[in-house]
Coordinates of C-alpha atoms in Angstrom, one line a residue:
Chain A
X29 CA -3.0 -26.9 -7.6
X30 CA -5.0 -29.5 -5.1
X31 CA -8.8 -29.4 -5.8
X32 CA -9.6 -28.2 -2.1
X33 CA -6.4 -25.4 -2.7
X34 CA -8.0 -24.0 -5.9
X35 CA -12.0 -24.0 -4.2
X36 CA -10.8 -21.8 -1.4
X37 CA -8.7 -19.6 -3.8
X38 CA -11.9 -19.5 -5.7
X39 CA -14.4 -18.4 -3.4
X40 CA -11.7 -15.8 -1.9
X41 CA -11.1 -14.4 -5.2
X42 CA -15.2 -14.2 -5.5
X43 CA -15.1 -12.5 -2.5
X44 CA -12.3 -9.7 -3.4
X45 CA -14.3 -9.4 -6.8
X46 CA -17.4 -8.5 -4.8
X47 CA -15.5 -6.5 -2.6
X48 CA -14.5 -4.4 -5.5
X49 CA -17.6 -4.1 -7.2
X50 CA -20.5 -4.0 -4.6
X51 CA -19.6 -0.4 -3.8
X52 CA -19.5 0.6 -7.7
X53 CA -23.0 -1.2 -8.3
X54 CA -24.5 0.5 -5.5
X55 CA -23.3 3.4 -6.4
X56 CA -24.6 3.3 -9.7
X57 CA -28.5 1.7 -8.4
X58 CA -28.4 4.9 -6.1
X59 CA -28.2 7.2 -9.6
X60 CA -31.9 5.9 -10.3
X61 CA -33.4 6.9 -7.0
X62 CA -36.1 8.7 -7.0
X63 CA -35.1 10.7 -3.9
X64 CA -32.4 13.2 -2.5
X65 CA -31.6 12.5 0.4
X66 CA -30.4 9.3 2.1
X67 CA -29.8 6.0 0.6
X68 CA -33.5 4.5 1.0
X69 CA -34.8 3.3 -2.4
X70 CA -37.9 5.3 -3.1
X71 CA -38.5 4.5 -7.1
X72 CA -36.9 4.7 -10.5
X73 CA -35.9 8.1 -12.1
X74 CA -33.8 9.4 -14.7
X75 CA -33.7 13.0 -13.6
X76 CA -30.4 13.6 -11.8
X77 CA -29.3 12.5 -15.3
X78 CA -31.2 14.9 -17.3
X79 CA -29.9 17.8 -14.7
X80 CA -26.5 16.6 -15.3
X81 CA -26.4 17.7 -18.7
X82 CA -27.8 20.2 -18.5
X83 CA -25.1 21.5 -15.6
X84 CA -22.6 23.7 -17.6
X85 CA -20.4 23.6 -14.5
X86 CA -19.7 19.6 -15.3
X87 CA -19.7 20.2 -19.2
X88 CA -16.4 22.6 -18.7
X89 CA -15.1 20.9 -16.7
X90 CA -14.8 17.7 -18.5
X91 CA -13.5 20.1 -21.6
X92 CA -11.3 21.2 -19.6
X93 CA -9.6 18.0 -18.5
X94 CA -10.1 16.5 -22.1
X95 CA -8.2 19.6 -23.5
X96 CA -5.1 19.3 -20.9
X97 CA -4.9 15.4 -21.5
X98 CA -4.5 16.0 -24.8
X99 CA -2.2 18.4 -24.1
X100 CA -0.5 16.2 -21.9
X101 CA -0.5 13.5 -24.3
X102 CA 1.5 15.3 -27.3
X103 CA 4.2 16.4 -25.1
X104 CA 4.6 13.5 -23.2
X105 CA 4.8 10.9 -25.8
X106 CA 7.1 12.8 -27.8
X107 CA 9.5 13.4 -25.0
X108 CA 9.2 9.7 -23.9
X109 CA 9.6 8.5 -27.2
X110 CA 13.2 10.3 -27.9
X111 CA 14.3 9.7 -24.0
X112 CA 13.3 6.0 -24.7
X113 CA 15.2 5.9 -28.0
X114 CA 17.8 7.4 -26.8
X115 CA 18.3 5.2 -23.3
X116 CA 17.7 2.3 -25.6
X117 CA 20.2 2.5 -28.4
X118 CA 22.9 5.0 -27.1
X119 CA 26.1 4.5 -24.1
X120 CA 26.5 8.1 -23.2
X121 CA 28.5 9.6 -19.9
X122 CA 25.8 9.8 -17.5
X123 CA 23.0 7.5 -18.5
X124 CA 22.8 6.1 -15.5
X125 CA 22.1 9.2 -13.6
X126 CA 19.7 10.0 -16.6
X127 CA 17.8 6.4 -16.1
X128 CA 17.6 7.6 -12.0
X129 CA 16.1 11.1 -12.6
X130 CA 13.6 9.3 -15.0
X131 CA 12.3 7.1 -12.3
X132 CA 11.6 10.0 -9.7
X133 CA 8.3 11.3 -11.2
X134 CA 7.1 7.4 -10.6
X135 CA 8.2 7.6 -6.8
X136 CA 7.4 10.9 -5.8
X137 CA 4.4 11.6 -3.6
X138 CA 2.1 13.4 -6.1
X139 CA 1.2 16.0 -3.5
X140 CA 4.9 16.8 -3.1
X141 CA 5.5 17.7 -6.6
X142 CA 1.8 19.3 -6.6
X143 CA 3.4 22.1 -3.6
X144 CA 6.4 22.5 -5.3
X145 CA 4.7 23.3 -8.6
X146 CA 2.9 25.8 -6.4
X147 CA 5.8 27.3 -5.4
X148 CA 7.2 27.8 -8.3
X149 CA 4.2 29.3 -9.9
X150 CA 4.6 31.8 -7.2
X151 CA 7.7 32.6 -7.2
X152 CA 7.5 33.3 -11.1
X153 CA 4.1 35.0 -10.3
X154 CA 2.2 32.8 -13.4
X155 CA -1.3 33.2 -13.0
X156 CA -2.9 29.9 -12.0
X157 CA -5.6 28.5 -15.1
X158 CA -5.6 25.9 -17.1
X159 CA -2.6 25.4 -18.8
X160 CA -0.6 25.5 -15.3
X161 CA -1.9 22.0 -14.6
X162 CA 0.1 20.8 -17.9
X163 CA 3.6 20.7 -16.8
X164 CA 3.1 18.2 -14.1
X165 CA 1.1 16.1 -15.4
X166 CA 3.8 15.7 -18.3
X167 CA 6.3 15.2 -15.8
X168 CA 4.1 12.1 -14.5
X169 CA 3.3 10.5 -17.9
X170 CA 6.5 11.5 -19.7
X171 CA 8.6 8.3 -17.5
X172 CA 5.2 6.4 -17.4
X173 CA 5.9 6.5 -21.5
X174 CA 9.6 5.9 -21.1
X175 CA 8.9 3.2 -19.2
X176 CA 6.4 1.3 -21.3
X177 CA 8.3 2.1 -24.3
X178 CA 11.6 0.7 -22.8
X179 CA 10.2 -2.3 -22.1
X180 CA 8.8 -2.7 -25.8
X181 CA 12.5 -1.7 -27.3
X182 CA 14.0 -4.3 -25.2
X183 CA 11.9 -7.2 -26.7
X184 CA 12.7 -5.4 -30.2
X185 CA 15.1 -8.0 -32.6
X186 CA 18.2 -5.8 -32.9
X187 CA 18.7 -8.1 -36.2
X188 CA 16.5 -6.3 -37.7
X189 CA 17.7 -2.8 -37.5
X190 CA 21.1 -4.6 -38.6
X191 CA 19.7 -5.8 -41.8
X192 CA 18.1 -2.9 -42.9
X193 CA 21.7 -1.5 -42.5
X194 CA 23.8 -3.8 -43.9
X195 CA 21.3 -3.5 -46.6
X196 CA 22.3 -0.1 -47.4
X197 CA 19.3 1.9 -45.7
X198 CA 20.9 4.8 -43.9
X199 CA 20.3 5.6 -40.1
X200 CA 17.2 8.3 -40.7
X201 CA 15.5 5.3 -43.6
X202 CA 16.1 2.6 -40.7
X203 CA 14.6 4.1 -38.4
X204 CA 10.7 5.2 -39.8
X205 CA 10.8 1.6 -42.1
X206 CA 11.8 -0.8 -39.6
X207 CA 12.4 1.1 -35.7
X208 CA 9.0 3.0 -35.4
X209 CA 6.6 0.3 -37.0
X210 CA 8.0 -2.1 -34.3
X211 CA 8.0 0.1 -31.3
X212 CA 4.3 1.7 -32.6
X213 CA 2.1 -0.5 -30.7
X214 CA 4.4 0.7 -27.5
X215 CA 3.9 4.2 -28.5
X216 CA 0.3 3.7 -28.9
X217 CA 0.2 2.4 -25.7
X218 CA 2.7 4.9 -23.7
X219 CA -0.2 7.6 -25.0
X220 CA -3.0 6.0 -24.1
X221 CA -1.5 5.5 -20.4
X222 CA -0.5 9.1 -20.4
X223 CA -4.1 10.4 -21.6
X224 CA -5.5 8.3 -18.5
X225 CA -2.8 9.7 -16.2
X226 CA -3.6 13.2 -17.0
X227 CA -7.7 12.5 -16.6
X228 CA -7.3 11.2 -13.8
X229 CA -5.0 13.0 -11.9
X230 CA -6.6 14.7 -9.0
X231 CA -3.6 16.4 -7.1
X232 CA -1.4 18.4 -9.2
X233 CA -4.9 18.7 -10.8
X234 CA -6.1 20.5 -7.3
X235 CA -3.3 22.6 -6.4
X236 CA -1.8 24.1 -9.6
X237 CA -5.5 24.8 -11.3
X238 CA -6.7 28.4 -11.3
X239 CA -10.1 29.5 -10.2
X240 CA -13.0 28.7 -12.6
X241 CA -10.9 26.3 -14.6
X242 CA -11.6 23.1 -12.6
X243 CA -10.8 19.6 -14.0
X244 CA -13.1 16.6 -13.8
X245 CA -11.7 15.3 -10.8
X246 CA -11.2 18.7 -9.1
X247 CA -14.9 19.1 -9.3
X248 CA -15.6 15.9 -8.4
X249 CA -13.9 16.4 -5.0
X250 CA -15.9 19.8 -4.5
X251 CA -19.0 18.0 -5.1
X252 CA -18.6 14.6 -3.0
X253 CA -17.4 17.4 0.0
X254 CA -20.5 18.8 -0.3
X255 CA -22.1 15.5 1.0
X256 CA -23.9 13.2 -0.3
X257 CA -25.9 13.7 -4.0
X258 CA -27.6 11.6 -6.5
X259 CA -26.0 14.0 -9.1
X260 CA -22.6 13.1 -8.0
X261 CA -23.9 9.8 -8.3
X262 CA -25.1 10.0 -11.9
X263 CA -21.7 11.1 -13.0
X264 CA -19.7 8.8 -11.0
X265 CA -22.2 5.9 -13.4
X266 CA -21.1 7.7 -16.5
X267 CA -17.5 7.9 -15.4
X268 CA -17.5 4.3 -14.4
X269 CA -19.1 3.2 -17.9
X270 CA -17.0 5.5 -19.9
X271 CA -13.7 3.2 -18.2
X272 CA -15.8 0.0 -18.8
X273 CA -16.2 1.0 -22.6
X274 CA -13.0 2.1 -22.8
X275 CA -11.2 -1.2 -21.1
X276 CA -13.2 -3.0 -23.3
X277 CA -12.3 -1.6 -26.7
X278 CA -8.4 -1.2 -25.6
X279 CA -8.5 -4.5 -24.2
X280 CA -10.1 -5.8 -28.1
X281 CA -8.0 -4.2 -29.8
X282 CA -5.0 -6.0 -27.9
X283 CA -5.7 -8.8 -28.0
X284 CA -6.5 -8.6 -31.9
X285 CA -3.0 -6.6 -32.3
X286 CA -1.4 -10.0 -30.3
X287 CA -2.9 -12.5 -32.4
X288 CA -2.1 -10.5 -35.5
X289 CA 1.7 -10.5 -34.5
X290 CA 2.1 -14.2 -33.1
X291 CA 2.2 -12.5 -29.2
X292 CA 4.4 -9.7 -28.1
Chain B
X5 CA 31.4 8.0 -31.2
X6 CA 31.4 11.3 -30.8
X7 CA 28.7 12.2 -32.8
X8 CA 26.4 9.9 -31.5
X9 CA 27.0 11.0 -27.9
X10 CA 25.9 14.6 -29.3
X11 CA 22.7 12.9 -30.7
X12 CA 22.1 11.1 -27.3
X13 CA 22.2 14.3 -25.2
X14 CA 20.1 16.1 -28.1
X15 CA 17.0 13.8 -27.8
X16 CA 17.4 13.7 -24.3
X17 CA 17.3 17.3 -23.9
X18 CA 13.9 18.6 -24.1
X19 CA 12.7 15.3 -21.4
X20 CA 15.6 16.5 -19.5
X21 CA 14.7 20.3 -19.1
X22 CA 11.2 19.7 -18.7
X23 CA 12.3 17.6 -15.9
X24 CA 14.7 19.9 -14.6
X25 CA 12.4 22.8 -15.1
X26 CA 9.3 21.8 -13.4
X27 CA 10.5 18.9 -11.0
X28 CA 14.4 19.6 -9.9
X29 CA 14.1 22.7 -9.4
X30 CA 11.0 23.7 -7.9
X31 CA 11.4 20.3 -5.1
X32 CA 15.1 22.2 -4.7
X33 CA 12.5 25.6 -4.2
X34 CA 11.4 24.1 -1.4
X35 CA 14.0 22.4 0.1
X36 CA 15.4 26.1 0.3
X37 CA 12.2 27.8 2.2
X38 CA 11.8 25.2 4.3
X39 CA 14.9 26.4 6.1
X40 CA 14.0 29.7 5.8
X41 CA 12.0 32.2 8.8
X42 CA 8.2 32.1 8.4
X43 CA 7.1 36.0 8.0
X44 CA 3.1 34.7 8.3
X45 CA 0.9 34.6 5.2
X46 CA 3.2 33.2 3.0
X47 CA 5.7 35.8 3.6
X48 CA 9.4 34.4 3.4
X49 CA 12.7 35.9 5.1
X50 CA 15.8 34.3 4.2
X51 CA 17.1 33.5 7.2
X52 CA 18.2 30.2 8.5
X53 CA 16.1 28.6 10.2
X54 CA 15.0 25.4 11.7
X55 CA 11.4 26.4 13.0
X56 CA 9.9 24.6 10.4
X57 CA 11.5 21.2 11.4
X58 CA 10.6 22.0 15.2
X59 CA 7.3 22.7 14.6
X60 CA 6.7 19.6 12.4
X61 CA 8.1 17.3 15.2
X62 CA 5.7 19.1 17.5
X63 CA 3.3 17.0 19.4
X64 CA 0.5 19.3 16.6
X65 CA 2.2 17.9 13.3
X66 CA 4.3 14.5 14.7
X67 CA 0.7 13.0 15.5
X68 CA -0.3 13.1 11.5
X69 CA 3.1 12.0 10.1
X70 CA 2.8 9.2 12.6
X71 CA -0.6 8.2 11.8
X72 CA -0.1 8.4 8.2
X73 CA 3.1 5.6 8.2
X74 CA 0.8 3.5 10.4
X75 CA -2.2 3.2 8.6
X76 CA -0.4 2.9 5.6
X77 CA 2.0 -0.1 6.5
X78 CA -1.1 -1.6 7.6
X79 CA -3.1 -1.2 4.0
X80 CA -0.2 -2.3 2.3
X81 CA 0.1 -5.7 4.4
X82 CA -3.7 -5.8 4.0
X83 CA -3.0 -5.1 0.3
X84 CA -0.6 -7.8 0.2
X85 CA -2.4 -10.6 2.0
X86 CA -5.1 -10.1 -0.3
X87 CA -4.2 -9.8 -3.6
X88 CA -1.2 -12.3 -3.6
X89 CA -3.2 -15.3 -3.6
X90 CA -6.0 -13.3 -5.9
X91 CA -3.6 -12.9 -8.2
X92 CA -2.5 -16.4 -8.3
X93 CA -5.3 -17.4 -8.6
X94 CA -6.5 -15.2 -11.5
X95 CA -2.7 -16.6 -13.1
X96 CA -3.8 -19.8 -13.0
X97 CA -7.7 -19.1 -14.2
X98 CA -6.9 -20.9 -17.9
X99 CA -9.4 -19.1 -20.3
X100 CA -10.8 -17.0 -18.0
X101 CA -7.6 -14.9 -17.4
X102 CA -8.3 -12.4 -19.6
X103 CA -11.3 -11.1 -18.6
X104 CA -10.7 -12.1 -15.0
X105 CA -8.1 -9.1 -15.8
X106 CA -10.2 -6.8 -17.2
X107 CA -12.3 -6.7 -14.3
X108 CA -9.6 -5.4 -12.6
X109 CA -8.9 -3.1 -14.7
X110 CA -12.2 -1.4 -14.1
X111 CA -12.1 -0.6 -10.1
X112 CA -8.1 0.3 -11.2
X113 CA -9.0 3.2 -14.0
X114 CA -12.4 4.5 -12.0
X115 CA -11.5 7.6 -10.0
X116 CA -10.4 7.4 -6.9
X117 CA -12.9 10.1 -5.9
X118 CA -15.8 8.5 -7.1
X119 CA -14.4 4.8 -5.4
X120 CA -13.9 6.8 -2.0
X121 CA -18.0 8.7 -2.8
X122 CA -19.1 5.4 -2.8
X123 CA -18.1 4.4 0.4
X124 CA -19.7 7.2 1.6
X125 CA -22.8 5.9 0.7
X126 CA -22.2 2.5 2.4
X127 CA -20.9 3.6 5.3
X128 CA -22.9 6.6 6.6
X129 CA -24.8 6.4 9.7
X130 CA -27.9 6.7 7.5
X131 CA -26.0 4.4 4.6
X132 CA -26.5 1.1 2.8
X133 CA -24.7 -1.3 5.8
X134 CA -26.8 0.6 8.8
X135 CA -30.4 0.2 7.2
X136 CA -29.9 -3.1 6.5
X137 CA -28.4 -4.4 9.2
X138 CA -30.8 -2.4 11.1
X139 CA -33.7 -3.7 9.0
X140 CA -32.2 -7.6 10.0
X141 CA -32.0 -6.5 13.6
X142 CA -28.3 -7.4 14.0
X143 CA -28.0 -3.9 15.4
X144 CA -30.4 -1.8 17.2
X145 CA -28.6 1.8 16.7
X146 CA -26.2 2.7 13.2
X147 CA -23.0 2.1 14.0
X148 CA -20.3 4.5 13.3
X149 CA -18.1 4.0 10.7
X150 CA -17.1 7.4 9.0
X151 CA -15.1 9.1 10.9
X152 CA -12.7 6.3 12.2
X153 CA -9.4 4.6 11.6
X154 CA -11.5 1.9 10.4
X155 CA -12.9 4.0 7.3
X156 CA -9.5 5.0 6.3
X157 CA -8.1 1.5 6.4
X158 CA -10.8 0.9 4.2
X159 CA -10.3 3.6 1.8
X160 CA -6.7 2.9 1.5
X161 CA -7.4 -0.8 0.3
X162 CA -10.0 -0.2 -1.5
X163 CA -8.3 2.8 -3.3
X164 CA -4.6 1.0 -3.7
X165 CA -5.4 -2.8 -3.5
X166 CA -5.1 -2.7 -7.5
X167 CA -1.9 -1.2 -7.5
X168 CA -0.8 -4.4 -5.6
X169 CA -2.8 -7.0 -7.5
X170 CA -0.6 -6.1 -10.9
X171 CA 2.1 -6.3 -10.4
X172 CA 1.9 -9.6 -8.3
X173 CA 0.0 -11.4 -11.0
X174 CA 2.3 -10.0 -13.7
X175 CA 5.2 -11.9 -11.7
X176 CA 3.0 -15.0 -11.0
X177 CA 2.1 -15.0 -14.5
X178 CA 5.6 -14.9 -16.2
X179 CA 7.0 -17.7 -13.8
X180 CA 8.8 -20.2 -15.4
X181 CA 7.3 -23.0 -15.2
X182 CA 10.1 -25.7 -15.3
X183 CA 10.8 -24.6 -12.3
X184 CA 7.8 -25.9 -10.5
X185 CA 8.0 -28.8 -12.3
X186 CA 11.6 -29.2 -11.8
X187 CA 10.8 -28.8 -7.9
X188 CA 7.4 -31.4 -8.3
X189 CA 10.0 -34.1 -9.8
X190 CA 13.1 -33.8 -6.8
X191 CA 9.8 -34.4 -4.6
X192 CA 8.8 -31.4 -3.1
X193 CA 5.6 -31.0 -2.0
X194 CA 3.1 -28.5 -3.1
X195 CA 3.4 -26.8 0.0
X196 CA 7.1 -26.5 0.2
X197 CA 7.8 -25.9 -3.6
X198 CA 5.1 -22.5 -3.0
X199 CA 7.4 -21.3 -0.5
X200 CA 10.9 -22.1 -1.7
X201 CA 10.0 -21.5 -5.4
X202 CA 7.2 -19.5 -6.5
X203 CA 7.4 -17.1 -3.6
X204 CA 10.7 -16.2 -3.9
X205 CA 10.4 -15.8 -7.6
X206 CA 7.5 -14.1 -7.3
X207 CA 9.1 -11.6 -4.7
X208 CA 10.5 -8.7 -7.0
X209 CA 6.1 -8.3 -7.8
X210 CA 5.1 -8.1 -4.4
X211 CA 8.2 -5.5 -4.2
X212 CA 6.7 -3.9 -6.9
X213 CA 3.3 -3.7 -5.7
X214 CA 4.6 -2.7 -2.3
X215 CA 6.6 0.3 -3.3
X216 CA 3.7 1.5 -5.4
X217 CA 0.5 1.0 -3.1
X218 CA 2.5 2.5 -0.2
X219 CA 3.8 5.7 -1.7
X220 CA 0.3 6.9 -2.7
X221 CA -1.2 5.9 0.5
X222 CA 0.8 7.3 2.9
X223 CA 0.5 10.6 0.9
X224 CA -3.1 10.4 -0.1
X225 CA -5.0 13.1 1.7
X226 CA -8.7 12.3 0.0
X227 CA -9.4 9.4 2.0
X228 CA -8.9 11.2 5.4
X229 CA -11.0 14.3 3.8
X230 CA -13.8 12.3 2.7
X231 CA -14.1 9.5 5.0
X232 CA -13.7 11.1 7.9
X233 CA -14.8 14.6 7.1
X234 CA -10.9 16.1 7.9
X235 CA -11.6 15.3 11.5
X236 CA -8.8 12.7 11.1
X237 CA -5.5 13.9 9.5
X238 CA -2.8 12.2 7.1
X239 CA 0.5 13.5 6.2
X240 CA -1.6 14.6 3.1
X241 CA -3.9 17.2 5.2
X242 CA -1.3 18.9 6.8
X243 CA 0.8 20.0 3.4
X244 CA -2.2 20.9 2.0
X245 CA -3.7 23.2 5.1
X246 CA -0.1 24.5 5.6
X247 CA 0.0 25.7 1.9
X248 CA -4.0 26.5 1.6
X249 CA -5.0 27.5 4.9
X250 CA -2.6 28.4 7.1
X251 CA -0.2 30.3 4.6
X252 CA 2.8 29.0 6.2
X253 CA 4.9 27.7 3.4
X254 CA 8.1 26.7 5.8
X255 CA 6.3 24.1 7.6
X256 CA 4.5 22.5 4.3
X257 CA 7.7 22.4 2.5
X258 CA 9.4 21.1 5.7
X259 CA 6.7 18.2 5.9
X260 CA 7.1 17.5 2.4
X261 CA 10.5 17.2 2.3
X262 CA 10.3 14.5 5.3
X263 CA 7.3 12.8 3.5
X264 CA 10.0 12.4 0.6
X265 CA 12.5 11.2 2.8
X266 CA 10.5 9.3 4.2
X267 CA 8.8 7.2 1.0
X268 CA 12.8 7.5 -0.1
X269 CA 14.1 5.3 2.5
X270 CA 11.0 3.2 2.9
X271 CA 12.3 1.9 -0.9
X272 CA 16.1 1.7 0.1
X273 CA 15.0 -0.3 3.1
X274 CA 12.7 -2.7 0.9
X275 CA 15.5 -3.2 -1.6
X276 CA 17.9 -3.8 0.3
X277 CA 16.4 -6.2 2.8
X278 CA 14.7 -8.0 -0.1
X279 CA 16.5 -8.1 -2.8
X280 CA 19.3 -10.5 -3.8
X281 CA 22.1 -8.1 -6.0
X282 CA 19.9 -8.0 -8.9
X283 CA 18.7 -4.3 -9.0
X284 CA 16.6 -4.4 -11.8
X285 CA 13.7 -6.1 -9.8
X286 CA 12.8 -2.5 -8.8
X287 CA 9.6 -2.1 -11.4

């Protein structure tokens, strides 16, 4: 790149940076004001955070959306592991089709599957709580963990599943001494993107959610429609710190994983 | 051969029937009531009928659907203009790449509630950009900027803009780089080996990053809600007040169902104009 190219590119990509985080910071300054109304700084306080914890209403409801990501989690990494497995390894009439419905979750409007879930809930006449928010959200992060895991399988040395054959290890032996501790870093990984998915969702989340069992999110968007609050604002902080922490530790731990194995 | 087809189908199964259980059929649910007669609160009739349809293309309903696509395809060139050369340049950032990354990272995971909240705070009459440009005296009055277009265009590149950021860079970033170098030795110029090289390798990532920033934000109905209060509607709104609000679940399957067409053929048509016959390059 020319000197003058990479300055402009540098001071844009300043910019976009500041774009991003200048909202988020100010967000987070406002969770010290002193006052409750408006967005004139007044003094330092820790209060709305003190109230926070002590609002049961935000307590349940980030049990509640811990409980259905974990949920979500199990199912979804399990059922993405064996489609993933299965997509990778076997020819079967079909797979093509297979491979297409697998895709749809990623490309459907989340508020179109959220309605239909509805519907069906209806129709069936399930009561709407907590576990009704499960389903979609696995069908979300089940091709999210196909996906990842797919494209970890297809960097995987079929040589060495061939050796441990020729070797004499049967199919069932091959598999848990040589497949899985390959692919487990993509595993790893297909869960953690399907734990995020599923705390974060906010659609499926608001439709297919009974009363009194709000998610985070859910009660997130009933609280910022209520207008503006310092409280929403001290949450939003611990939120925002919580992804930080998390980003940070994942993004460690990677990096460590990479160096460990010579780079994926 | 046989035996392992058996094995395919029986790992596949329980991904299959979730699928089938709790996405086939309940989109197939309402591809069947939205052609059905509307008996008011949710009441169906099976009857044929095409009211739904009518009443969607209605001056009422056509005004949100057409909104929605424009605001949309405008974020997503907004989107693209941005992060394309942010991305390059985070590619090319040496040691700093990493971390450079991770700061993306952090506006990508943060709720998209709480990213949306705090534009409430900056853009309220009473908010962070009135009092101070008040307090320099560019302005005299606050200027309004909730309740516009301009606060959804906002909220749509401010909610997506990371959606097109990765996969650009992950396509910048995997270039090969003979190929620059291959284009720098025949004597190209910088200039002309960015647009007949790097661009078009780079293209299945803005692809990418297309499909997937405009398929949330033409169906995202948050930003309309909180920016604007719900005085400006999306796509989005009008599902959600069909199902919630006004119990009529012919016209919110109906609009659905075009609002999947609609993201449907937006992906054939960006294939199939951009893509040579390679059809992996979709994600």
């Amino acid at each position: 790149m020319r000197e003058g190219t990479k300055k402009t590119l540098f001071v844009f990509t300043i910019l976009v940076f500041a774009f991003f985080y200048i909202p988020i910071l100010v967000l987070m300054v406002f969770s010290f004001n002193d006052s409750k109304i408006g967005t004139v700084w007044t003094g330092f306080t820790f209060d709305w955070y003190i109230r926070l914890f002590s609002n049961s209403q935000i307590i349940d409801a980030a049990f509640n959306s811990l409980f259905i990501a974990i949920v979500t989690t199990v199912i979804s990494t399990v059922l993405g592991t064996l489609a993933a497995l299965t997509l990778h390894r076997y020819g079967f009439p079909g797979k093509r089709t297979v491979g297409f419905v697998f895709y749809i979750p990623v490309v459907i409007p989340d508020i179109v599957l959220a309605v239909a879930l509805l519907v069906l809930y209806s129709f069936l006449n399930v009561k709407l709580g907590l576990a009704t928010v499960i389903p979609g959200h696995v069908v979300f992060a089940t091709s999210f963990v196909i996906l990842v895991l797919l494209a970890r399988l297809a960097g995987l040395d079929k040589a060495l599943e061939e050796a441990a054959k020729d070797l004499g290890a049967n199919e069932w032996h091959t598999f848990w001494k040589v497949t899985f501790p390959l692919i487990y870093p993509g595993i790893l990984a297909g869960a953690l993107l399907a734990f995020t998915i599923s705390l974060d969702e906010f659609v499926v989340a608001f439709f297919t959610t009974g009363p009194g069992s709000n998610t985070l999110p859910v009660l997130v968007y009933s609280m910022v429609r209520r207008g503006v609050s310092p409280e929403i604002n001290a949450l939003s902080t611990i939120l925002i710190l919580a992804v930080v922490l998390v980003i940070v530790i994942v993004g460690w731990r990677m990096n460590r994983m990479n160096k460990q194995q010579g780079g994926i | 051969m046989i035996r392992n087809i058996r094995t395919a189908y029986l790992m596949l199964s329980p991904s299959l029937v979730w699928l089938l259980v709790f996405l086939v059929v309940p989109v197939g649910m309402i591809t069947v009531i939205s052609f059905t007669t509307n008996l008011g609160f949710g009441g169906i009739l099976y009857e044929f009928s095409m009211e739904a349809y009518r009443l969607a293309f209605s001056s009422l309903y056509a005004k949100a659907i057409w909104q929605s696509l424009w605001w949309s395809v405008i974020a997503t060139v907004i989107c693209g203009i941005i992060a394309y050369p942010f991305a390059y340049f985070i590619a090319h950032a040496g040691k700093w790449k990493n971390f450079l990354l991770l700061l993306v990272m952090v506006p990508f995971w943060t709720n998209l509630l709480i990213r949306l909240y705090s534009w409430i705070i900056l853009m309220n009459n009473q908010g962070v950009i009135n009092n101070l440009l008040l307090k320099i005296g560019i302005i005299d009055e606050p200027i309004t900027m909730l309740y516009t277009p301009f606060a959804i265009i906002v909220g749509l590149v401010y909610g997506f803009l990371p959606f097109m950021i990765l996969p650009i860079y992950a396509s910048i970033e995997q270039l090969d780089k003979t190929y620059l170098e291959a284009a720098e030795d025949l004597g190209a110029n910088p200039v002309k080996t960015f647009l007949t090289v790097t661009l078009p390798l780079t293209f299945p990532g803005v692809l990418t990053g297309t499909i997937i920033t405009f398929v949330p934000a033409i169906s995202v109905f948050v930003v309309t809600d909180l920016l604007t209060g719900g005085r400006l509607l999306m796509i989005g709104n009008v599902i959600r007040d069909a199902f919630l609000v006004e119990m009529n679940w012919q016209l919110g399957s109906a609009i659905s169902l075009l609002l999947m067409i609609l993201v449907l053929l937006s992906i054939v048509v960006l294939i199939k104009f951009t893509s040579s016959d390679d059809d992996s390059s979709l994600l």
